GROMACS .gro file of C-alpha atoms in nm:
model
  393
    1UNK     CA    1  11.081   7.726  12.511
    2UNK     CA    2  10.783   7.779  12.266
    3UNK     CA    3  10.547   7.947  12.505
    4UNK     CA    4  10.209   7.945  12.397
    5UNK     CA    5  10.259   7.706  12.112
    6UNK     CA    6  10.046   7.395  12.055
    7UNK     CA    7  10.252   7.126  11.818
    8UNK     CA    8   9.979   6.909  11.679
    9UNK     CA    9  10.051   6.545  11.646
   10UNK     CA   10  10.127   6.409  11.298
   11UNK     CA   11  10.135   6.771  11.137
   12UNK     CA   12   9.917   7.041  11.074
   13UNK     CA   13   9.694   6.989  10.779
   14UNK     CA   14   9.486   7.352  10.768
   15UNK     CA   15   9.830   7.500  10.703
   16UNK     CA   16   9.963   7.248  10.483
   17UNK     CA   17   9.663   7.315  10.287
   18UNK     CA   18   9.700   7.652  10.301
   19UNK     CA   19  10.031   7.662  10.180
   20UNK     CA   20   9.946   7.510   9.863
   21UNK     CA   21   9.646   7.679   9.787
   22UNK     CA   22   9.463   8.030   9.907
   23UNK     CA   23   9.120   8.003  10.093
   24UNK     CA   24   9.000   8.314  10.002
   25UNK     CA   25   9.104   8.333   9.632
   26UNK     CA   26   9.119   7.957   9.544
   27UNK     CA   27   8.843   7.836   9.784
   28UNK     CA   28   8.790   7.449   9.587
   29UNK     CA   29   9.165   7.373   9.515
   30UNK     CA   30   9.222   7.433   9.920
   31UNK     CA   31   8.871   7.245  10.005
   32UNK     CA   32   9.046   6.917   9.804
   33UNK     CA   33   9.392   7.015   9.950
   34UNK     CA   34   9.288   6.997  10.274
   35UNK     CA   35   9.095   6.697  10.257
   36UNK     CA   36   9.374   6.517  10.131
   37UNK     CA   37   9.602   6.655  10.376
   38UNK     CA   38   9.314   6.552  10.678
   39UNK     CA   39   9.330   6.223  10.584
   40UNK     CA   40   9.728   6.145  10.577
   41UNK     CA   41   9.668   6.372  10.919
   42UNK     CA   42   9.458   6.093  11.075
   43UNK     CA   43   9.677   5.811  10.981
   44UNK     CA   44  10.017   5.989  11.083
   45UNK     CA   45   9.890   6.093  11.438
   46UNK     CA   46   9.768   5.726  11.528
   47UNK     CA   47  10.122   5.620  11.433
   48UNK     CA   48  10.305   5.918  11.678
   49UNK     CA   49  10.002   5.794  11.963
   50UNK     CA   50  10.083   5.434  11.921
   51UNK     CA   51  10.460   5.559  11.936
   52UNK     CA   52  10.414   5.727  12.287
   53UNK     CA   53  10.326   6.101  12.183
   54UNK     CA   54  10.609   6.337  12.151
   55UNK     CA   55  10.899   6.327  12.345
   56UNK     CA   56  11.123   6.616  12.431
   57UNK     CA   57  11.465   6.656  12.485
   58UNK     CA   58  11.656   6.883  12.648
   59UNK     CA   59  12.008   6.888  12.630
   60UNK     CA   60  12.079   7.157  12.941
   61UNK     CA   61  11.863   7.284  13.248
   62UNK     CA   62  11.809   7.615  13.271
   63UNK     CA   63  11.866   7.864  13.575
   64UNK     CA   64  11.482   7.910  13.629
   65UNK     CA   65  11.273   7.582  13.680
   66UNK     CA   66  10.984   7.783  13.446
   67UNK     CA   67  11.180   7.751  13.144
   68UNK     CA   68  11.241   7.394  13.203
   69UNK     CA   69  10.875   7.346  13.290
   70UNK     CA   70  10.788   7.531  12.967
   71UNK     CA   71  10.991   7.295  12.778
   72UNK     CA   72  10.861   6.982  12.895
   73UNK     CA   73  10.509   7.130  12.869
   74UNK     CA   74  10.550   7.122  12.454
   75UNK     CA   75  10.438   6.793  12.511
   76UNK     CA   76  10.113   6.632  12.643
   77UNK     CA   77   9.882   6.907  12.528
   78UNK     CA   78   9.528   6.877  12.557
   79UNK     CA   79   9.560   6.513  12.637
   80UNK     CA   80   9.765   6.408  12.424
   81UNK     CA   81  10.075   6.143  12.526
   82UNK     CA   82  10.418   6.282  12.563
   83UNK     CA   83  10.769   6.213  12.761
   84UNK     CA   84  11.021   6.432  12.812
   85UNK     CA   85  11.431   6.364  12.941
   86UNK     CA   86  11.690   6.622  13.005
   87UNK     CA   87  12.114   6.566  12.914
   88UNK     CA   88  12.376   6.757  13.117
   89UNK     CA   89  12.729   6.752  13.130
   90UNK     CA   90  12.911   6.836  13.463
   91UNK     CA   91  13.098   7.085  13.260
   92UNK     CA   92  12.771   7.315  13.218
   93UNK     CA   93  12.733   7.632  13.398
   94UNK     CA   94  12.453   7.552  13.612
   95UNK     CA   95  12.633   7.205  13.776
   96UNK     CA   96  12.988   7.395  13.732
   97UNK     CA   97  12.888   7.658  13.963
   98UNK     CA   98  12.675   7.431  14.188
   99UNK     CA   99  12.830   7.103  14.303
  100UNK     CA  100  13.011   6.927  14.023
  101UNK     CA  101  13.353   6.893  14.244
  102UNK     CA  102  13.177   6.701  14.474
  103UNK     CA  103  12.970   6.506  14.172
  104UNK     CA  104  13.309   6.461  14.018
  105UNK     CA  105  13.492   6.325  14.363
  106UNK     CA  106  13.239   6.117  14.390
  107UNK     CA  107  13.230   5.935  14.063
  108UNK     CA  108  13.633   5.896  14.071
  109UNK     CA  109  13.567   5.700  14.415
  110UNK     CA  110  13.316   5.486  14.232
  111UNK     CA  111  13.565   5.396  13.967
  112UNK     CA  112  13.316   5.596  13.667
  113UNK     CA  113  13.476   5.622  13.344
  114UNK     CA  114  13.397   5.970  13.165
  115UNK     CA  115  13.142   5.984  12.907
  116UNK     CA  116  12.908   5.734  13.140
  117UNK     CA  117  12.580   5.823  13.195
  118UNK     CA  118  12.494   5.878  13.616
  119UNK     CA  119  12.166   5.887  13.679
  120UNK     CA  120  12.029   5.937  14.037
  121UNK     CA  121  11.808   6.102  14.278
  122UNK     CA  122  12.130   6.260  14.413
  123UNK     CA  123  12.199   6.415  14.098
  124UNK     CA  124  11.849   6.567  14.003
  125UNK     CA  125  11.864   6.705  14.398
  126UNK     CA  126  12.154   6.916  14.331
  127UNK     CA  127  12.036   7.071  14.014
  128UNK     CA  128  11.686   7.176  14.169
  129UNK     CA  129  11.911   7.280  14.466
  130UNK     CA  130  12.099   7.498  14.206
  131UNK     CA  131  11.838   7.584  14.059
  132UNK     CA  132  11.667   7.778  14.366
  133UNK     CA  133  11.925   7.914  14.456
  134UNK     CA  134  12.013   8.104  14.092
  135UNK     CA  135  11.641   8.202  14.099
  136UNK     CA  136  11.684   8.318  14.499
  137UNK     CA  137  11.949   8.539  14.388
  138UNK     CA  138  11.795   8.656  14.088
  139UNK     CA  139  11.452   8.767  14.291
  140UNK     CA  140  11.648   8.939  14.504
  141UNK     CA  141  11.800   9.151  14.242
  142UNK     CA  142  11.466   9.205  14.094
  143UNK     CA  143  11.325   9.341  14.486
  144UNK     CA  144  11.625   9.563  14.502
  145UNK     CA  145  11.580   9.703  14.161
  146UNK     CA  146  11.191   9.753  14.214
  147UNK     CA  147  11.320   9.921  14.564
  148UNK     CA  148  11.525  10.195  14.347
  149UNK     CA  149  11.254  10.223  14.044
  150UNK     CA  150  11.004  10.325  14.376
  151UNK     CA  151  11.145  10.606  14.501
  152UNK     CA  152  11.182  10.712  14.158
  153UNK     CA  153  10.844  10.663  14.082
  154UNK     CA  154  10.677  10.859  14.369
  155UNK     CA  155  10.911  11.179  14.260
  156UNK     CA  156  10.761  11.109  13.890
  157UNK     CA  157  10.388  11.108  14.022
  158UNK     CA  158  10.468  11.432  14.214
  159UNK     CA  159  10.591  11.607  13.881
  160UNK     CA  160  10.333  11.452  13.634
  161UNK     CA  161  10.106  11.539  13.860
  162UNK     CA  162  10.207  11.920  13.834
  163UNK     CA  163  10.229  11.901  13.474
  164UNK     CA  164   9.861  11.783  13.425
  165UNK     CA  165   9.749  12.062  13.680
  166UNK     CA  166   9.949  12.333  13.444
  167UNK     CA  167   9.818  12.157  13.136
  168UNK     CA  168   9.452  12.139  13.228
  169UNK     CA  169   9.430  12.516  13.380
  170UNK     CA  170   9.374  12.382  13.714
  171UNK     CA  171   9.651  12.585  13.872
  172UNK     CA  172   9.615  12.989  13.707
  173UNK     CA  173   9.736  13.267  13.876
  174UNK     CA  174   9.784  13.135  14.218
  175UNK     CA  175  10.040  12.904  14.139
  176UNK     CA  176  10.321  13.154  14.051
  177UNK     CA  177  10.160  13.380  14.295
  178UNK     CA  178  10.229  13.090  14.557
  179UNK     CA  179  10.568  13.078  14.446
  180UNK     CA  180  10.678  13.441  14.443
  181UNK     CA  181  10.554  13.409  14.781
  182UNK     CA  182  10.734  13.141  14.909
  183UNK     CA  183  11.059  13.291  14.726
  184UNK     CA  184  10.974  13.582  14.947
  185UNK     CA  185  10.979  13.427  15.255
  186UNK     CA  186  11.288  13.256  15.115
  187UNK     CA  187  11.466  13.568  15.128
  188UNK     CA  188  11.321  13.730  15.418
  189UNK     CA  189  11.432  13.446  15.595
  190UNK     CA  190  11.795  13.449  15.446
  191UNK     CA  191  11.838  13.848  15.416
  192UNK     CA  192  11.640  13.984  15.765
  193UNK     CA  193  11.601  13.681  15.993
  194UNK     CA  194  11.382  13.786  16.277
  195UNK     CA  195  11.642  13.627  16.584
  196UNK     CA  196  11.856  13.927  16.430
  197UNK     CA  197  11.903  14.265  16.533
  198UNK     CA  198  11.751  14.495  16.239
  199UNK     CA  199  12.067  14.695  16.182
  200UNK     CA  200  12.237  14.360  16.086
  201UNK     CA  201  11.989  14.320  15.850
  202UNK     CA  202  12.158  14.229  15.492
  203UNK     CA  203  11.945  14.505  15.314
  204UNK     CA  204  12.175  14.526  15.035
  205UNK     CA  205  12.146  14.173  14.918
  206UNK     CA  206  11.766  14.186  14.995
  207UNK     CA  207  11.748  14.454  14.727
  208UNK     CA  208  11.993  14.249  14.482
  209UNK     CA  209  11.742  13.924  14.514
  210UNK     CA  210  11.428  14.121  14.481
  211UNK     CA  211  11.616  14.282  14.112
  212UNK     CA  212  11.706  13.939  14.082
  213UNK     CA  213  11.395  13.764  14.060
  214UNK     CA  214  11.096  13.991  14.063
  215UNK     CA  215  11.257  14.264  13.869
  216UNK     CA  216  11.188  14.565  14.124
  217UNK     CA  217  11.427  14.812  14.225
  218UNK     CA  218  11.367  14.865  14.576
  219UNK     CA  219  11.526  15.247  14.517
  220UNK     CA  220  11.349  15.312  14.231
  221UNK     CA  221  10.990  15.228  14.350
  222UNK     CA  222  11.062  15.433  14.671
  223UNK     CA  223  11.122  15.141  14.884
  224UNK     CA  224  11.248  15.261  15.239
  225UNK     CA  225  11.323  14.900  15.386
  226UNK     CA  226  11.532  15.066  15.675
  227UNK     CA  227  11.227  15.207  15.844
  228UNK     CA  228  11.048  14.875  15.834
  229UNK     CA  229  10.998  14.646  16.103
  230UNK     CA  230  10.982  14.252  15.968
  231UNK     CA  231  10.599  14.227  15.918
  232UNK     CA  232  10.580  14.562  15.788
  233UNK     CA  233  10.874  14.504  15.522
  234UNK     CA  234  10.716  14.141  15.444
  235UNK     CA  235  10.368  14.328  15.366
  236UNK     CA  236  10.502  14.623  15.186
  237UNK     CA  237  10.703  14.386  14.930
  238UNK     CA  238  10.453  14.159  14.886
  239UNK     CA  239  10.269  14.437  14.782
  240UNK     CA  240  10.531  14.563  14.550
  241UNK     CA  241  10.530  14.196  14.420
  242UNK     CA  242  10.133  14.188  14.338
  243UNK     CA  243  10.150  14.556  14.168
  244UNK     CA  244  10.415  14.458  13.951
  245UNK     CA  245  10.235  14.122  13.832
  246UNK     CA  246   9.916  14.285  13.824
  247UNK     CA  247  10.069  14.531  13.559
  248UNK     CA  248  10.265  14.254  13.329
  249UNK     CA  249   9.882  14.123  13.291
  250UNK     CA  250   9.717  14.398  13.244
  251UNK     CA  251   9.912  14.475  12.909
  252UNK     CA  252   9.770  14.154  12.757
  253UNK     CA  253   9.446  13.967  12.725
  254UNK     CA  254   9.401  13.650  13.044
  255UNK     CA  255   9.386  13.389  12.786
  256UNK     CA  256   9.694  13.498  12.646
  257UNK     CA  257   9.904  13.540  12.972
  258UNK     CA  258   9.755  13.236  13.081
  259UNK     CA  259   9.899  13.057  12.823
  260UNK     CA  260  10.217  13.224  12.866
  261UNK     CA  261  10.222  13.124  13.208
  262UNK     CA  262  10.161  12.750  13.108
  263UNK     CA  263  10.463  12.749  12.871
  264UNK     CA  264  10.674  12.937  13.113
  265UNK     CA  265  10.630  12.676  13.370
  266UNK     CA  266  10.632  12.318  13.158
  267UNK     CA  267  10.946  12.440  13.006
  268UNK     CA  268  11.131  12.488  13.322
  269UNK     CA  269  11.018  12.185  13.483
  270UNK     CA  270  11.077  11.907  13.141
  271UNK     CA  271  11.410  12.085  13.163
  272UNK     CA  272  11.494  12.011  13.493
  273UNK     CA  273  11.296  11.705  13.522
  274UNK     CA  274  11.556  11.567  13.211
  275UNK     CA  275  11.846  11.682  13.455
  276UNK     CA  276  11.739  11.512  13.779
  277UNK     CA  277  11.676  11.171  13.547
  278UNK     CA  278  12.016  11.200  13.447
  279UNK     CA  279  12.196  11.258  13.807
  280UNK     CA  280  11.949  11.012  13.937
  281UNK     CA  281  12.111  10.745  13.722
  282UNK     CA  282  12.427  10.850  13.813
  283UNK     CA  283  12.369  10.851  14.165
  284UNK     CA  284  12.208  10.463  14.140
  285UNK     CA  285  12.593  10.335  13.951
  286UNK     CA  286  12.761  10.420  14.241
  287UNK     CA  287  12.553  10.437  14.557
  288UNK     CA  288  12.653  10.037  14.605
  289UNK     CA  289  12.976  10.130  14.700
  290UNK     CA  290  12.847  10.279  15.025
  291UNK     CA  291  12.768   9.946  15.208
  292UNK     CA  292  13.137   9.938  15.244
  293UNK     CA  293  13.080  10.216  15.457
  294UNK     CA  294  12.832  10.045  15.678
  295UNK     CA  295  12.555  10.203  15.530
  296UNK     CA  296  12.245  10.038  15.373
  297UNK     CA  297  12.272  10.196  14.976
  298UNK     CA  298  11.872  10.212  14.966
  299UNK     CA  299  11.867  10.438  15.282
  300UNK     CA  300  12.156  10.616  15.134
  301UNK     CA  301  11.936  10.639  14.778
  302UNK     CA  302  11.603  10.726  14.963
  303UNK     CA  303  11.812  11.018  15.110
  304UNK     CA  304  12.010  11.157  14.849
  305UNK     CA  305  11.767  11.128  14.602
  306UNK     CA  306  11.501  11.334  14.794
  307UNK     CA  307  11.769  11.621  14.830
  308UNK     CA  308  11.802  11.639  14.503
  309UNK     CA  309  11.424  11.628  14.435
  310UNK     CA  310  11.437  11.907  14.666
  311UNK     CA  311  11.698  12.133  14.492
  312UNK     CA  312  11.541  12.023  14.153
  313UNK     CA  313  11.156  12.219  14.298
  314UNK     CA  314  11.360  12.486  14.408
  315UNK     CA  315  11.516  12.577  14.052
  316UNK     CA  316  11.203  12.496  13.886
  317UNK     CA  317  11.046  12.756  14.080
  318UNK     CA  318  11.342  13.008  14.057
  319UNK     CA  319  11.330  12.987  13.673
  320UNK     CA  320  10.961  12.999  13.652
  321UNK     CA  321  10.917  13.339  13.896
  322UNK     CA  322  11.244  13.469  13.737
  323UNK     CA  323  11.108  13.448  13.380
  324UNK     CA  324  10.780  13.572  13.453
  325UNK     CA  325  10.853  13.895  13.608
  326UNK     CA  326  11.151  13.938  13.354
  327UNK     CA  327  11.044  13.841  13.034
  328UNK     CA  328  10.820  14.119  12.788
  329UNK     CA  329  10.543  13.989  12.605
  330UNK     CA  330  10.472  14.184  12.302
  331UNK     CA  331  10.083  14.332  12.265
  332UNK     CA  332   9.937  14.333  11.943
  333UNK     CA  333  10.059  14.671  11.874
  334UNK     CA  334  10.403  14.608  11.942
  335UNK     CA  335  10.364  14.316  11.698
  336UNK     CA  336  10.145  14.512  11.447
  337UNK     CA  337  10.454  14.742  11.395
  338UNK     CA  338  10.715  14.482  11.350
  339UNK     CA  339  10.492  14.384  11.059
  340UNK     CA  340  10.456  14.676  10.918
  341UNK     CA  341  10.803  14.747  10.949
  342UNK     CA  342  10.865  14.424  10.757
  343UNK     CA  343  10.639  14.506  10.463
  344UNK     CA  344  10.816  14.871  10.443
  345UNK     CA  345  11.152  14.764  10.395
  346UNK     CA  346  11.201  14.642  10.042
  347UNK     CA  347  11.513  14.383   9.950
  348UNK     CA  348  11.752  14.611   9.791
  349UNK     CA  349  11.779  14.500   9.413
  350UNK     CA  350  12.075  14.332   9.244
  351UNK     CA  351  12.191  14.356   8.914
  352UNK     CA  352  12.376  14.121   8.728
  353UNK     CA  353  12.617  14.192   8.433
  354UNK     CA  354  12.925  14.117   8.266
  355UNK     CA  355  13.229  14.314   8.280
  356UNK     CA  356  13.254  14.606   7.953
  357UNK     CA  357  13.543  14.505   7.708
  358UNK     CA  358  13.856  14.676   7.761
  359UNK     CA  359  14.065  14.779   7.465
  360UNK     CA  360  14.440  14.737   7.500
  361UNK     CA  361  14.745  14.666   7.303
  362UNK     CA  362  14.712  14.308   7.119
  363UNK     CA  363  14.940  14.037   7.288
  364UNK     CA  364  15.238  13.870   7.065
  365UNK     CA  365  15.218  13.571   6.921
  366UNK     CA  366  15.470  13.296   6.974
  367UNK     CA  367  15.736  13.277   6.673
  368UNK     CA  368  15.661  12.889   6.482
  369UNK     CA  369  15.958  12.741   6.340
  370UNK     CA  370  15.865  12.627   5.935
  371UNK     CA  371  16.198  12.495   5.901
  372UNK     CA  372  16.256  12.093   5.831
  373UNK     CA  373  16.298  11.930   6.153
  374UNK     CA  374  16.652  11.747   6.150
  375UNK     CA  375  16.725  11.410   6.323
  376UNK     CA  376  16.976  11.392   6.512
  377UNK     CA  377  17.090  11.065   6.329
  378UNK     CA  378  17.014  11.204   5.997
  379UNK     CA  379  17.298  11.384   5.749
  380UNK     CA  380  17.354  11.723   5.851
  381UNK     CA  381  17.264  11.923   5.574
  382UNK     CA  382  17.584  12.166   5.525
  383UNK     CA  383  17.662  11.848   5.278
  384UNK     CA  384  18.014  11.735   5.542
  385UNK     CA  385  17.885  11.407   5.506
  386UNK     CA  386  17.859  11.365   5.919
  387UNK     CA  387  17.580  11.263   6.100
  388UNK     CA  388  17.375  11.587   6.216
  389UNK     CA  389  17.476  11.530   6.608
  390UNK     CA  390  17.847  11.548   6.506
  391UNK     CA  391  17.810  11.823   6.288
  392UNK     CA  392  17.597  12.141   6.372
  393UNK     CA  393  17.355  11.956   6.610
   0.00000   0.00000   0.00000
């Protein structure tokens, strides 16, 4: 509708001038031109004034009463005069959706032709009527949408927030420490619940989760989790747990498993994050379908979505622990070897020729006919008298 555009009456002399000549480069020739252009200016906008301004016409309303309102503000700017008058058929979307059977009935009653022109308080009701209700609906769908982008949006704070922590240092060494020890609690809780008799204990899958994700053979480090009461087994691993970390550092420089620690950990959550996007906007296609079942769909959403939030943390930290108590940083030894290594071995070289020659026995050459080629047309040449083809051909 030409938002934020001023249409000066009788024409725009500045870039008329401009047009023919360049300000900057030509600075007289577009002084003259746009004097000359000023003055038919003058005299062409007291002619559109004296003709009323400029007058707009629309030939359809639009769903939103803004867009119409933008239209008819074109004219009338900054004092000027101006008019505006809309056209609409009963046939266009707007009145075919809203009202034109009853329009319609009512002109056939009246004894209107078609193609005559109604024009009528009734008439411009019904459209605004329309009109709110179109842009009813469509805030609605807008509220509902925001609804869905919110819950969204508080899970994306949560995360960003985590990555700025990582990126800025803020977190360190406590954060995967804080996770290895909720993961152990995790599996305490799972493995050797405390409402449980110790002898029902499952002590074997205790030992295959702490291989699993810290990387410590209970049998190997002389782990005797049988003889262990609950606090005593939580202390002793959690022990186990620091002792191992404690030694992965110790082979490298802080800065450097500080960094790998950063990497570690904004890998495995932009990796999942990606994932819960993507099931997220799966989950919003279809979710409509439960108000079928009764159910409100942005209770259902709120719900649904926050269990997979949840189950999206909890793989994010089981990959991060995992990787850090599994994966081997090399030290600077390690790496000055593979280098050295490198610079030992030498391409192996490759020579390039052709083939030696290979006496042998020469081949035979074809046998070439020097006799006089005979037509088959021509006289045969024993001297018969016959054409060659009835002769000896």
């Amino acid at each position: 509708a030409g938002r934020g555009t001023d249409i000066i009456l009788g024409g725009n002399p500045e870039g008329l001038a401009r047009a023919e000549a360049d300000p900057e480069l030509e600075p007289e020739k577009y002084q003259e031109a746009l004097e000359r252009y000023r003055e038919n200016w003058a005299r062409e906008r007291e002619e559109v004034l004296a003709a009323g301004g400029l007058h707009i016409l629309g030939t359809e309303r639009h769903e939103s009463r803004r867009v119409d309102n933008q239209l008819r503000g074109r004219s009338g700017r900054q004092g000027d005069p101006g008019s505006s008058r809309f056209f609409l058929s009963l046939e266009d979307d707007l009145m075919r959706i809203f009202g034109s059977d009853r329009i319609q009935g009512l002109m056939g009653k009246l004894g209107m032709e078609e193609g005559e022109a109604i024009e009528h308080g009734m008439v411009s009701r019904a459209i605004e009527r329309a009109q709110k209700q179109v842009e009813g609906r469509n805030f609605e769908m807008r509220k509902h949408l925001l609804e869905y982008d919110d819950v969204m949006n508080k899970q994306r704070e949560a995360i960003y927030k985590l990555r700025r922590d990582v990126l800025e240092g803020k977190e360190g060494r406590e954060y995967p420490m804080g996770l290895a020890e909720g993961i152990l609690d995790s599996l305490l809780d799972t493995h050797c619940p405390e409402k449980l008799d110790p002898e029902e204990w499952d002590l074997k899958g205790l030992r295959t989760a702490l291989l699993g994700f810290f990387n410590i053979n209970a049998q190997d480090a002389g782990l005797k989790l049988e003889d262990l009461g609950i606090d005593e087994l939580r202390e002793t691993l959690w022990t186990a747990i620091e002792q191992r970390y404690t030694e992965r550092e110790s082979r490298h420089p802080p800065e450097v498993y500080r960094k790998f620690e950063r990497e570690i950990t904004l890998l495995a959550v932009d990796s999942s994050w990606k994932d819960h996007l993507l099931a997220l906007d799966h989950l919003k296609e279809g979710i409509g379908l439960r108000g079928y079942g009764q159910r409100d769909p942005l209770n259902e959403y709120k719900r649904e979505s926050f269990e997979l939030f949840q189950a999206m943390k909890e793989r994010v930290e089981d990959d991060i622990i995992q990787k850090l108590f599994r994966i081997e940083l090399a030290t600077e030894e390690q790496i000055a070897e593979q280098r050295r290594r490198r610079e030992a071995v030498q391409a192996p070289r490759i020579e390039l020729s052709a083939p030696p020659k290979v006496e042998g026995p020469v081949r035979p050459q074809p046998t070439v006919n020097k006799d006089l080629k005979v037509g088959r047309n021509d006289p045969c040449p024993c001297g018969s008298g016959k054409k060659y083809k009835k002769c000896h051909g």
